Amino acid sequence: MNVVRSIAQLRAAIKEERKLEKTVGLVPTMGFLHKGHLGLVKASQAQNNCTVVSIFVNPLQFNNAKDLSTYPRDEERDLTMLESLDVDIVFMPATEEVYPSKMNVSISVSPIEQQLEGFHRPGHFAGVGVIVTKLLNYVQPDRAYFGLKDLQQYFIVKNIVEDLSIPVEIEGVATVRSETGLALSSRNARLSIEGLALAAKLYTGLQLVGTSLQANGSPQQAEKHGLKYYEQYQGIEVEYLAIVEPHTFESIETFLPERDVAVCVAAYIEGVRLIDNLYLRPDSPE
Ligand code: AMP
């Protein structure tokens, strides 16, 4: 496993792989890896013969300074996990090299950016857009892998790549969950045992909304069911629960079973902000 810490080293390492006519898959992460990230790595390894994992806690996408300073990090553990999966290249750049000066360019994706995560975390997706574009430019992969756990991010990245004609396939990978249904997340490390049990209720609530939606066809009623379910638990502070059309992330007025729909939730538990979603696709249900 080749661990590189500068853009020049990364480009040189990829040049060598390209000489061997390898296809390159990129898995962007912010580290503190878990099985969700490893799912992306495995998806890349199944489709490419060189997998690059980037680990970079991107300051530009944090709208909350405390969230950035408390974001969990463990470089040694991350490298051990990636080594055990036989990853080819790990890219861990310094913030100063990625952002040598204040960014003058901003990337915004309408109308998705105004909704849900974008609305509640101003500037977040602009930061995501910049770092993803930079990483795609550094690595120039054939494919890049993103988790459907961050569904809005996945669609935003697809929009950027399409509109800016970046030659890469964006692949969405299913959410990896614990046995309790809790979506794996680096932020889960900040929860107590009680907090983890509460966090698992987020997915139960989403499933309830999905079932209600399919049974009654009313998004308004399904949303009410979901909110009522979460209200039972004092430790769950819902920021939003929304049933949206995934290409725009606008709330749907009527449910059509033949159309894609996403049920999205964001909630605070023990002061930790968690998100999850249920992505209902008629062709390939989750
Ligand atoms: P992060 O390190 O949280 O920025 O996540 C890096 C990538 O891993 C993103 O594309 C996430 O959507 C994806 N990811 C995070 N958690 C999961 C999960 N539980 N299942 C699948 N993908 C995930």
CSV table of C-alpha atoms and ligand atoms in Angstrom, one decimal:
chain,number,residue,atom,x,y,z
A,1,MET,CA,0.0,0.0,0.0
A,2,ASN,CA,1.4,3.3,-1.1
A,3,VAL,CA,0.6,6.1,1.4
A,4,VAL,CA,1.2,9.5,-0.3
A,5,ARG,CA,0.8,12.9,1.4
A,6,SER,CA,1.4,15.4,-1.5
A,7,ILE,CA,-0.4,16.0,-4.8
A,8,ALA,CA,2.9,15.5,-6.7
A,9,GLN,CA,3.5,12.1,-5.1
A,10,LEU,CA,-0.1,11.1,-5.8
A,11,ARG,CA,0.1,12.1,-9.5
A,12,ALA,CA,3.4,10.2,-9.8
A,13,ALA,CA,1.9,7.1,-8.2
A,14,ILE,CA,-1.1,7.2,-10.5
A,15,LYS,CA,1.0,7.7,-13.5
A,16,GLU,CA,2.8,4.4,-12.7
A,17,GLU,CA,-0.5,2.6,-12.4
A,18,ARG,CA,-1.7,4.1,-15.7
A,19,LYS,CA,1.4,2.9,-17.5
A,20,LEU,CA,0.3,-0.6,-16.5
A,21,GLU,CA,-3.1,0.3,-18.1
A,22,LYS,CA,-4.9,0.0,-14.9
A,23,THR,CA,-8.4,1.4,-14.3
A,24,VAL,CA,-8.5,3.7,-11.3
A,25,GLY,CA,-11.3,3.9,-8.7
A,26,LEU,CA,-11.4,6.8,-6.1
A,27,VAL,CA,-13.1,6.5,-2.7
A,28,PRO,CA,-13.1,9.9,-1.0
A,29,THR,CA,-13.4,9.8,2.8
A,30,MET,CA,-12.9,11.9,5.9
A,31,GLY,CA,-11.3,9.0,7.7
A,32,PHE,CA,-12.2,7.3,11.0
A,33,LEU,CA,-13.1,4.5,8.8
A,34,HIS,CA,-15.8,1.9,9.4
A,35,LYS,CA,-17.5,-0.9,7.4
A,36,GLY,CA,-19.5,1.7,5.4
A,37,HIS,CA,-16.3,3.1,4.0
A,38,LEU,CA,-15.0,-0.4,3.4
A,39,GLY,CA,-18.1,-1.2,1.4
A,40,LEU,CA,-17.1,1.6,-1.0
A,41,VAL,CA,-13.6,0.3,-1.2
A,42,LYS,CA,-14.8,-3.2,-2.0
A,43,ALA,CA,-17.1,-1.8,-4.7
A,44,SER,CA,-14.2,0.0,-6.2
A,45,GLN,CA,-12.0,-3.1,-6.1
A,46,ALA,CA,-14.7,-5.1,-7.9
A,47,GLN,CA,-14.7,-2.7,-10.8
A,48,ASN,CA,-11.1,-1.4,-11.0
A,49,ASN,CA,-7.6,-2.8,-10.6
A,50,CYS,CA,-6.3,0.2,-8.7
A,51,THR,CA,-8.2,1.8,-5.8
A,52,VAL,CA,-7.2,5.1,-4.3
A,53,VAL,CA,-8.7,6.1,-1.0
A,54,SER,CA,-8.4,9.7,0.1
A,55,ILE,CA,-8.5,10.7,3.7
A,56,PHE,CA,-9.1,14.4,4.3
A,57,VAL,CA,-11.2,16.2,6.8
A,58,ASN,CA,-12.3,19.0,4.6
A,59,PRO,CA,-12.7,22.2,6.6
A,60,LEU,CA,-14.6,23.9,3.8
A,61,GLN,CA,-17.7,21.7,4.3
A,62,PHE,CA,-18.1,22.3,8.0
A,63,ASN,CA,-20.4,25.1,8.8
A,64,ASN,CA,-19.9,24.5,12.5
A,65,ALA,CA,-16.4,25.0,14.0
A,66,LYS,CA,-17.1,22.6,17.0
A,67,ASP,CA,-18.2,19.8,14.6
A,68,LEU,CA,-14.9,20.2,12.8
A,69,SER,CA,-12.7,20.3,15.9
A,70,THR,CA,-14.5,17.3,17.4
A,71,TYR,CA,-14.6,15.2,14.2
A,72,PRO,CA,-13.0,11.9,15.1
A,73,ARG,CA,-9.6,11.1,13.6
A,74,ASP,CA,-7.3,8.0,13.9
A,75,GLU,CA,-4.8,7.8,11.1
A,76,GLU,CA,-3.0,4.7,12.3
A,77,ARG,CA,-6.2,2.7,12.7
A,78,ASP,CA,-7.4,3.9,9.2
A,79,LEU,CA,-4.2,2.8,7.6
A,80,THR,CA,-4.3,-0.6,9.2
A,81,MET,CA,-7.9,-1.1,8.0
A,82,LEU,CA,-7.0,-0.1,4.4
A,83,GLU,CA,-3.9,-2.2,4.4
A,84,SER,CA,-5.9,-5.3,5.4
A,85,LEU,CA,-8.1,-4.6,2.3
A,86,ASP,CA,-5.1,-4.3,0.1
A,87,VAL,CA,-5.8,-0.8,-1.1
A,88,ASP,CA,-3.3,0.4,-3.6
A,89,ILE,CA,-2.9,4.1,-2.8
A,90,VAL,CA,-3.9,6.2,0.2
A,91,PHE,CA,-3.9,9.9,-0.3
A,92,MET,CA,-3.7,12.0,2.9
A,93,PRO,CA,-3.0,15.6,1.9
A,94,ALA,CA,-2.2,18.5,4.2
A,95,THR,CA,-4.9,21.2,4.4
A,96,GLU,CA,-2.3,23.8,3.4
A,97,GLU,CA,-1.6,22.1,0.1
A,98,VAL,CA,-5.3,21.6,-0.7
A,99,TYR,CA,-6.2,25.2,0.3
A,100,PRO,CA,-3.0,27.3,-0.1
A,101,SER,CA,-5.1,30.5,-0.2
A,102,LYS,CA,-8.7,31.5,0.3
A,103,MET,CA,-11.0,29.9,-2.3
A,104,ASN,CA,-12.4,32.4,-4.8
A,105,VAL,CA,-14.4,29.8,-6.7
A,106,SER,CA,-17.6,28.3,-5.3
A,107,ILE,CA,-19.7,25.5,-6.7
A,108,SER,CA,-23.4,25.6,-6.2
A,109,VAL,CA,-25.9,23.1,-7.5
A,110,SER,CA,-29.5,24.3,-7.8
A,111,PRO,CA,-32.1,23.4,-6.8
A,112,ILE,CA,-30.8,20.5,-4.6
A,113,GLU,CA,-28.5,22.7,-2.7
A,114,GLN,CA,-31.3,24.8,-1.2
A,115,GLN,CA,-33.0,21.8,0.3
A,116,LEU,CA,-32.6,19.7,3.5
A,117,GLU,CA,-28.9,19.4,4.3
A,118,GLY,CA,-28.1,22.4,2.2
A,119,PHE,CA,-30.7,24.5,4.0
A,120,HIS,CA,-29.7,23.4,7.5
A,121,ARG,CA,-25.9,23.5,6.9
A,122,PRO,CA,-25.3,26.7,4.9
A,123,GLY,CA,-22.2,26.4,2.8
A,124,HIS,CA,-21.8,22.6,3.3
A,125,PHE,CA,-22.4,21.5,-0.2
A,126,ALA,CA,-20.3,24.3,-1.7
A,127,GLY,CA,-17.5,22.9,0.4
A,128,VAL,CA,-18.3,19.3,-0.7
A,129,GLY,CA,-18.4,20.5,-4.4
A,130,VAL,CA,-15.0,22.1,-4.2
A,131,ILE,CA,-13.2,19.2,-2.5
A,132,VAL,CA,-14.8,16.5,-4.7
A,133,THR,CA,-13.9,18.5,-7.8
A,134,LYS,CA,-10.3,18.9,-6.6
A,135,LEU,CA,-10.0,15.2,-5.7
A,136,LEU,CA,-11.3,14.3,-9.1
A,137,ASN,CA,-8.8,16.6,-10.7
A,138,TYR,CA,-5.9,15.2,-8.6
A,139,VAL,CA,-6.7,11.5,-9.3
A,140,GLN,CA,-8.6,11.6,-12.6
A,141,PRO,CA,-10.2,8.3,-11.8
A,142,ASP,CA,-12.4,6.2,-14.1
A,143,ARG,CA,-14.9,5.8,-11.4
A,144,ALA,CA,-15.6,7.5,-8.0
A,145,TYR,CA,-17.6,5.9,-5.2
A,146,PHE,CA,-20.1,7.6,-2.9
A,147,GLY,CA,-22.4,6.2,-0.2
A,148,LEU,CA,-26.1,6.5,-0.6
A,149,LYS,CA,-26.1,7.2,3.1
A,150,ASP,CA,-25.4,10.8,2.1
A,151,LEU,CA,-28.0,10.7,-0.7
A,152,GLN,CA,-28.2,14.4,-1.3
A,153,GLN,CA,-24.4,14.5,-1.6
A,154,TYR,CA,-24.4,11.7,-4.2
A,155,PHE,CA,-26.9,13.5,-6.4
A,156,ILE,CA,-25.0,16.8,-6.1
A,157,VAL,CA,-21.8,15.1,-7.1
A,158,LYS,CA,-23.5,13.5,-10.1
A,159,ASN,CA,-24.8,17.0,-11.1
A,160,ILE,CA,-21.4,18.6,-10.8
A,161,VAL,CA,-19.7,15.9,-12.9
A,162,GLU,CA,-22.4,16.0,-15.6
A,163,ASP,CA,-22.7,19.8,-15.8
A,164,LEU,CA,-18.9,20.4,-15.8
A,165,SER,CA,-18.2,17.4,-18.2
A,166,ILE,CA,-15.8,15.7,-15.8
A,167,PRO,CA,-15.0,12.3,-17.4
A,168,VAL,CA,-15.8,10.0,-14.5
A,169,GLU,CA,-18.5,7.5,-13.6
A,170,ILE,CA,-20.1,8.3,-10.2
A,171,GLU,CA,-21.2,5.1,-8.4
A,172,GLY,CA,-23.6,5.0,-5.5
A,173,VAL,CA,-23.1,2.3,-2.9
A,174,ALA,CA,-25.9,1.1,-0.5
A,175,THR,CA,-25.8,2.1,3.1
A,176,VAL,CA,-24.0,-0.3,5.4
A,177,ARG,CA,-25.9,-0.7,8.7
A,178,SER,CA,-25.2,-2.3,12.1
A,179,GLU,CA,-27.4,-5.2,13.2
A,180,THR,CA,-29.8,-2.7,14.9
A,181,GLY,CA,-30.3,-0.9,11.6
A,182,LEU,CA,-28.2,2.1,12.6
A,183,ALA,CA,-26.4,3.5,9.5
A,184,LEU,CA,-22.7,3.3,10.2
A,185,SER,CA,-21.1,6.8,10.6
A,186,SER,CA,-17.8,8.1,12.0
A,187,ARG,CA,-20.0,10.4,14.2
A,188,ASN,CA,-21.5,7.3,16.0
A,189,ALA,CA,-18.2,7.1,17.9
A,190,ARG,CA,-19.3,10.1,19.9
A,191,LEU,CA,-22.5,8.4,21.2
A,192,SER,CA,-22.9,6.5,24.5
A,193,ILE,CA,-24.4,3.0,24.5
A,194,GLU,CA,-27.8,4.6,25.3
A,195,GLY,CA,-27.3,7.1,22.4
A,196,LEU,CA,-26.5,4.3,20.0
A,197,ALA,CA,-29.7,2.5,20.9
A,198,LEU,CA,-31.7,5.7,20.3
A,199,ALA,CA,-29.9,6.4,17.1
A,200,ALA,CA,-31.0,3.0,15.8
A,201,LYS,CA,-34.6,4.2,16.1
A,202,LEU,CA,-33.9,6.7,13.3
A,203,TYR,CA,-34.0,3.9,10.8
A,204,THR,CA,-37.0,2.2,12.4
A,205,GLY,CA,-38.9,5.5,12.0
A,206,LEU,CA,-37.8,5.8,8.3
A,207,GLN,CA,-39.1,2.3,7.6
A,208,LEU,CA,-42.4,3.2,9.3
A,209,VAL,CA,-42.7,6.2,7.1
A,210,GLY,CA,-42.0,4.0,4.0
A,211,THR,CA,-44.6,1.5,5.0
A,212,SER,CA,-47.2,4.2,5.7
A,213,LEU,CA,-46.4,5.8,2.4
A,214,GLN,CA,-46.9,2.6,0.4
A,215,ALA,CA,-50.0,1.7,2.3
A,216,ASN,CA,-51.8,5.0,2.3
A,217,GLY,CA,-50.1,6.9,-0.5
A,218,SER,CA,-50.2,10.1,1.5
A,219,PRO,CA,-46.8,11.8,2.1
A,220,GLN,CA,-48.3,14.2,4.6
A,221,GLN,CA,-49.8,11.4,6.7
A,222,ALA,CA,-46.6,9.3,6.4
A,223,GLU,CA,-44.5,12.2,7.7
A,224,LYS,CA,-46.9,12.7,10.6
A,225,HIS,CA,-46.5,9.0,11.5
A,226,GLY,CA,-42.8,9.3,11.5
A,227,LEU,CA,-42.7,12.4,13.6
A,228,LYS,CA,-45.1,10.9,16.1
A,229,TYR,CA,-42.8,7.8,16.3
A,230,TYR,CA,-39.7,9.9,17.0
A,231,GLU,CA,-41.6,12.1,19.6
A,232,GLN,CA,-41.8,9.0,21.9
A,233,TYR,CA,-38.1,9.2,22.4
A,234,GLN,CA,-37.0,12.2,24.4
A,235,GLY,CA,-33.4,12.0,23.4
A,236,ILE,CA,-34.2,12.3,19.7
A,237,GLU,CA,-34.3,15.9,18.5
A,238,VAL,CA,-35.5,15.8,14.9
A,239,GLU,CA,-34.2,18.6,12.7
A,240,TYR,CA,-36.2,17.5,9.6
A,241,LEU,CA,-38.1,14.5,8.3
A,242,ALA,CA,-38.9,14.9,4.6
A,243,ILE,CA,-40.3,12.8,1.8
A,244,VAL,CA,-38.6,14.1,-1.4
A,245,GLU,CA,-38.1,13.5,-5.0
A,246,PRO,CA,-34.4,12.6,-5.1
A,247,HIS,CA,-33.4,14.5,-8.2
A,248,THR,CA,-34.5,17.9,-6.8
A,249,PHE,CA,-34.9,17.0,-3.1
A,250,GLU,CA,-38.1,18.9,-3.1
A,251,SER,CA,-41.0,17.5,-0.9
A,252,ILE,CA,-43.5,15.5,-2.9
A,253,GLU,CA,-47.2,16.3,-2.8
A,254,THR,CA,-48.4,13.0,-4.0
A,255,PHE,CA,-46.8,9.5,-3.9
A,256,LEU,CA,-46.5,7.6,-7.1
A,257,PRO,CA,-45.2,4.1,-6.5
A,258,GLU,CA,-43.6,3.9,-9.9
A,259,ARG,CA,-41.4,6.9,-9.1
A,260,ASP,CA,-38.2,7.1,-7.0
A,261,VAL,CA,-38.7,8.7,-3.6
A,262,ALA,CA,-36.5,9.3,-0.6
A,263,VAL,CA,-37.4,9.6,3.0
A,264,CYS,CA,-34.7,11.7,4.7
A,265,VAL,CA,-34.1,12.4,8.4
A,266,ALA,CA,-31.6,14.6,10.3
A,267,ALA,CA,-31.7,14.5,14.1
A,268,TYR,CA,-29.5,15.4,17.1
A,269,ILE,CA,-28.8,12.7,19.7
A,270,GLU,CA,-26.6,13.5,22.6
A,271,GLY,CA,-25.6,16.7,20.7
A,272,VAL,CA,-24.4,14.6,17.7
A,273,ARG,CA,-26.0,15.4,14.4
A,274,LEU,CA,-27.0,12.2,12.5
A,275,ILE,CA,-28.6,11.8,9.1
A,276,ASP,CA,-30.1,8.7,7.4
A,277,ASN,CA,-32.5,8.0,4.6
A,278,LEU,CA,-34.6,5.4,3.0
A,279,TYR,CA,-34.3,5.4,-0.8
A,280,LEU,CA,-37.3,3.7,-2.4
A,281,ARG,CA,-36.7,2.8,-6.0
A,282,PRO,CA,-39.3,0.7,-7.8
A,283,ASP,CA,-36.7,-1.1,-9.8
A,284,SER,CA,-34.2,-1.9,-7.0
A,285,PRO,CA,-35.7,-1.4,-3.5
A,286,GLU,CA,-33.2,-1.1,-0.7
B,1,AMP,P1,-17.3,10.4,5.2
B,1,AMP,O1,-16.0,9.9,5.7
B,1,AMP,O2,-18.4,10.4,6.3
B,1,AMP,O3,-17.2,11.7,4.5
B,1,AMP,O4,-17.8,9.4,4.2
B,1,AMP,C1,-17.1,9.1,3.0
B,1,AMP,C2,-18.0,8.3,2.1
B,1,AMP,O5,-18.4,7.1,2.7
B,1,AMP,C3,-19.2,9.1,1.6
B,1,AMP,O6,-19.4,8.8,0.2
B,1,AMP,C4,-20.3,8.5,2.5
B,1,AMP,O7,-21.6,8.5,1.9
B,1,AMP,C5,-19.8,7.0,2.6
B,1,AMP,N1,-20.4,6.4,3.8
B,1,AMP,C6,-20.4,6.8,5.0
B,1,AMP,N2,-21.1,6.0,5.8
B,1,AMP,C7,-21.6,5.0,5.1
B,1,AMP,C8,-22.4,3.9,5.3
B,1,AMP,N3,-22.9,3.6,6.5
B,1,AMP,N4,-22.7,3.1,4.2
B,1,AMP,C9,-22.2,3.4,3.0
B,1,AMP,N5,-21.5,4.4,2.7
B,1,AMP,C10,-21.2,5.3,3.7
